[in-house]
Every structure is written in C-alpha cells, then in structure tokens.
C-alpha angles and dihedrals in degrees: 000000000000125000090207130096110252094235092121125065094220125195116232095249130088123203112225102181143002134207123189104310101347136080130206123209132213091273093054096253115143126218133195104234117228092162105062087208088298094319097318107106097062092155095042129236133318095013106185096211093051093045091052095048092048092049092048093051092045089060091053109039136330101193147008122168122248090260088094139051117277116195092189091060089052092051094049092044091054091050092048092050086061094198095315129110096262128132125199142230115193127214139152108265147011093262090054091049090052092047088055091049092052092049093046093049094051095044095045095049101032087227129112108199114104124183119213132160141254115265091018121138123206103156143286105267112103100265094039092044090050088053091051112097097215119104091197091064093045095046115120093012100087137171095057128194103287132241100042114136120198119209133180112273116249092011117130102185095058090047093052090051098047104038108087144142090286093061116108096187149346110226123193150147115240086216115025102226108181088030093066109288094282117169121216117249114247093228092051093051092049090051090051091052091049094048093045090052093049093050098035088242119156120240115220118192116196103215094167091122103017098048131090097046100311094128097038097269127072089255128017092226089069091069089058092050094234137121115217121213089231133012134178134218139186132123103064093028093086101024089229100336108110107252137137136180139199115202125194138173114274089244088071094057095100091059091064098053120161111301096019096103139351152155131216096213100025113122094007116173097253092055094042094050091056096040090052091059095040093056091044092054097043099043096069122112093228092052094047093045088053090054090053092050092049089048090057090050094050095044091049091052093046093049090053089050091050090054090055100041126064088199093073116074100175144356117214144155139082134266109341094338104096137164130198111205107213123217092220117039089199090071097056100090093043093051092049090051094045091051090051091051088053093050103263123115117208137161140231126235115195118323101307110031132090106208125209120196107162119178113273086240093062110133127231088246091053091048089055090048091051091049091051091053091047091050091048092054097040101039102034089045089062095054 
C-alpha cells in the first residue's frame, strides 16, 4: 500500500543519484537526461559550486520571515533585473509566481478581465489554473476564478476583438510548453504589445519554463525585443531548490504595498543563496552562446531524423526547448518508454508531442549520443 495520493502517474523507477547530465536509478542503470526534471536542472546534477553554497548557507541560517531585511533577496533581484527597471517578489514555485502576477495586474489596473490562450499552462492553484486554457485541467474544479478569457494562440483577429479598456492583462507563454512546444509568432507578439499600450493593459509573460537561459538568452522575451510589464520565473532559477519569482516594472511597486501579498517561505536564505549563483553562472555571454550552438546541433540532428522517419511530422522550439510533433498520437507513450529502455529520458507535451529539455550543460558528445538513441528507436522501430 502507498500512503500517497494517486494524483501522479508515476513510472516504476526511482532515481537515486545524479551526476552532470545523467541519472542513475535504484537498479544502477544510468540514463542520459533530456528532461532536466521538467526544465529545472538547467545546470545539471551534483554541481560542486551549488553544493558548496547551499552547505555554507545551511550552517548559517535556513530561514527568516520576510519581516526583516534579506541581503540575498536584494542580490538576486538585482541580477534578475539584468539592467532593466524591474523589481522582484520571491515565492516557492511557478504557480505561486503566476498567482502573484494575477493579483498585481488586477490591483494595479483596477480591472479584472485577463486574457490568456488555449492550450496554455500557468499552474494548478486556483488563480493559475483559471488562467490555464485547458479544460481537462480545469475539469471537476468549477467554479473557477472569474473573468478569464481564452483566445486562440497566435491569432490576431480574435485578439483585436477581445482586448479592450476593461482588460487588466494579457498573460502568455512565449513558447507553450505543456501545450505542445509552440512558439509565439513575432507579428502576433508585436500586435499584443501595441494593443496593450493603446488600452493601458499590462503584459504578463510566463517565463517559468523558458526563463534562465532555456532558449539561449536569459529570458525568452529578449528574442522578441520586448519588455513585459510583469514576468514570472521558477523551474531553472534554483536548479532543484524550490524557488519562484515575479518581476514587475518599478511603476507597479505601489500596488504591492505592505500586507497586499506575501509568503512565509518565499525568498528564504537557502533558496536565495543557490539562485544567486545559478543566475550568475547562466547570465554570461559565453554560456548563453554555448546554449545557442548546442541548440543548432540538436535541431540539425532532429531535422535529419525527421527526414528519415515518417513518425515525425514537425520539429519546433527554441534553444534547448524542443518538441517533436508525431504523425500518430498512438505511438507517443510507446516511444517515450522505448527511449527510456535505451537509456534516454524524455517528456511528453500534450497528446502528440515528444518534448526535449536537456540540461543547458549538455555536451556536444551527449547530444550526439541522444540523437543516436532517438534514431535507433524511431528508425529501427519502422523496420
């Protein structure tokens, strides 16, 4: 018997240790990790610098409430602002960061309507779930938080019709992760920015999965040459330590006055010590350029594979966030299992997409190894 709720469909393996970009299970079998713990372990496993920093802080102090100054929060917030006029609120997860963004947008504008998009994913707490444009996730949890409007992704006409002076915010992922690794069109994003400016609507970018170097820049919004009013982070920010952040323009500071929002554990010293080092390591031009080069290598290999295999309909994504659209949805689970048997861990996104999220520290040799396993499963399975 298990003493756990059955809300996760768990595989019958347990990982006992990790080293760099590989995991080892309870039977001693090793796997090349193309999941990063769902986009969390951007710097891989057993990182000496992070281990040392966490141990040093643990000897000093684990936790103080946000009733007192916290110099580590200030340091991380400055690094996350990255030279722009953003200020930070720290929490424990992506869902919490998105909850904070929703509250801030409504309080700052005095409006309640928030536009999000079909197949989006923003979390499973009530506000974040209400923002999520997937009926399957919302099923059985009605009534939801009101005044969320769901529009087709990458569709300008519906946006022009729905975005008005009653809209508090437009909230979106620049690459829909759980929705199938679907990048936003440049023209569509520019139209959103224009309409938001004309209606004094806030733009919220959910960077939970795309942020902290995943797409080859510190934030995905940089590649679209925009600056959102609010954006959210988590996953890769702590490299496995639970931490989230909501950043907003300094002009929004008055809306989050004392008592308006808070978190007991958010921004605790253990999480901040690690996040401080993670952002420092990732936000370097050499590191990010390396991610972009490895992205080119992986995309090139996957596109060659798609030419050989009838099972792959499309390859899409950005940086090291990649989706393989399968021709037959019925093959998805089997392919994921076959890859695992051959020593490669991958993810699903929606019902038809194989999702690849390798650590940003993946090596060119390991990329080639992963491509060889993918080819073995896709090509040999067709013979």
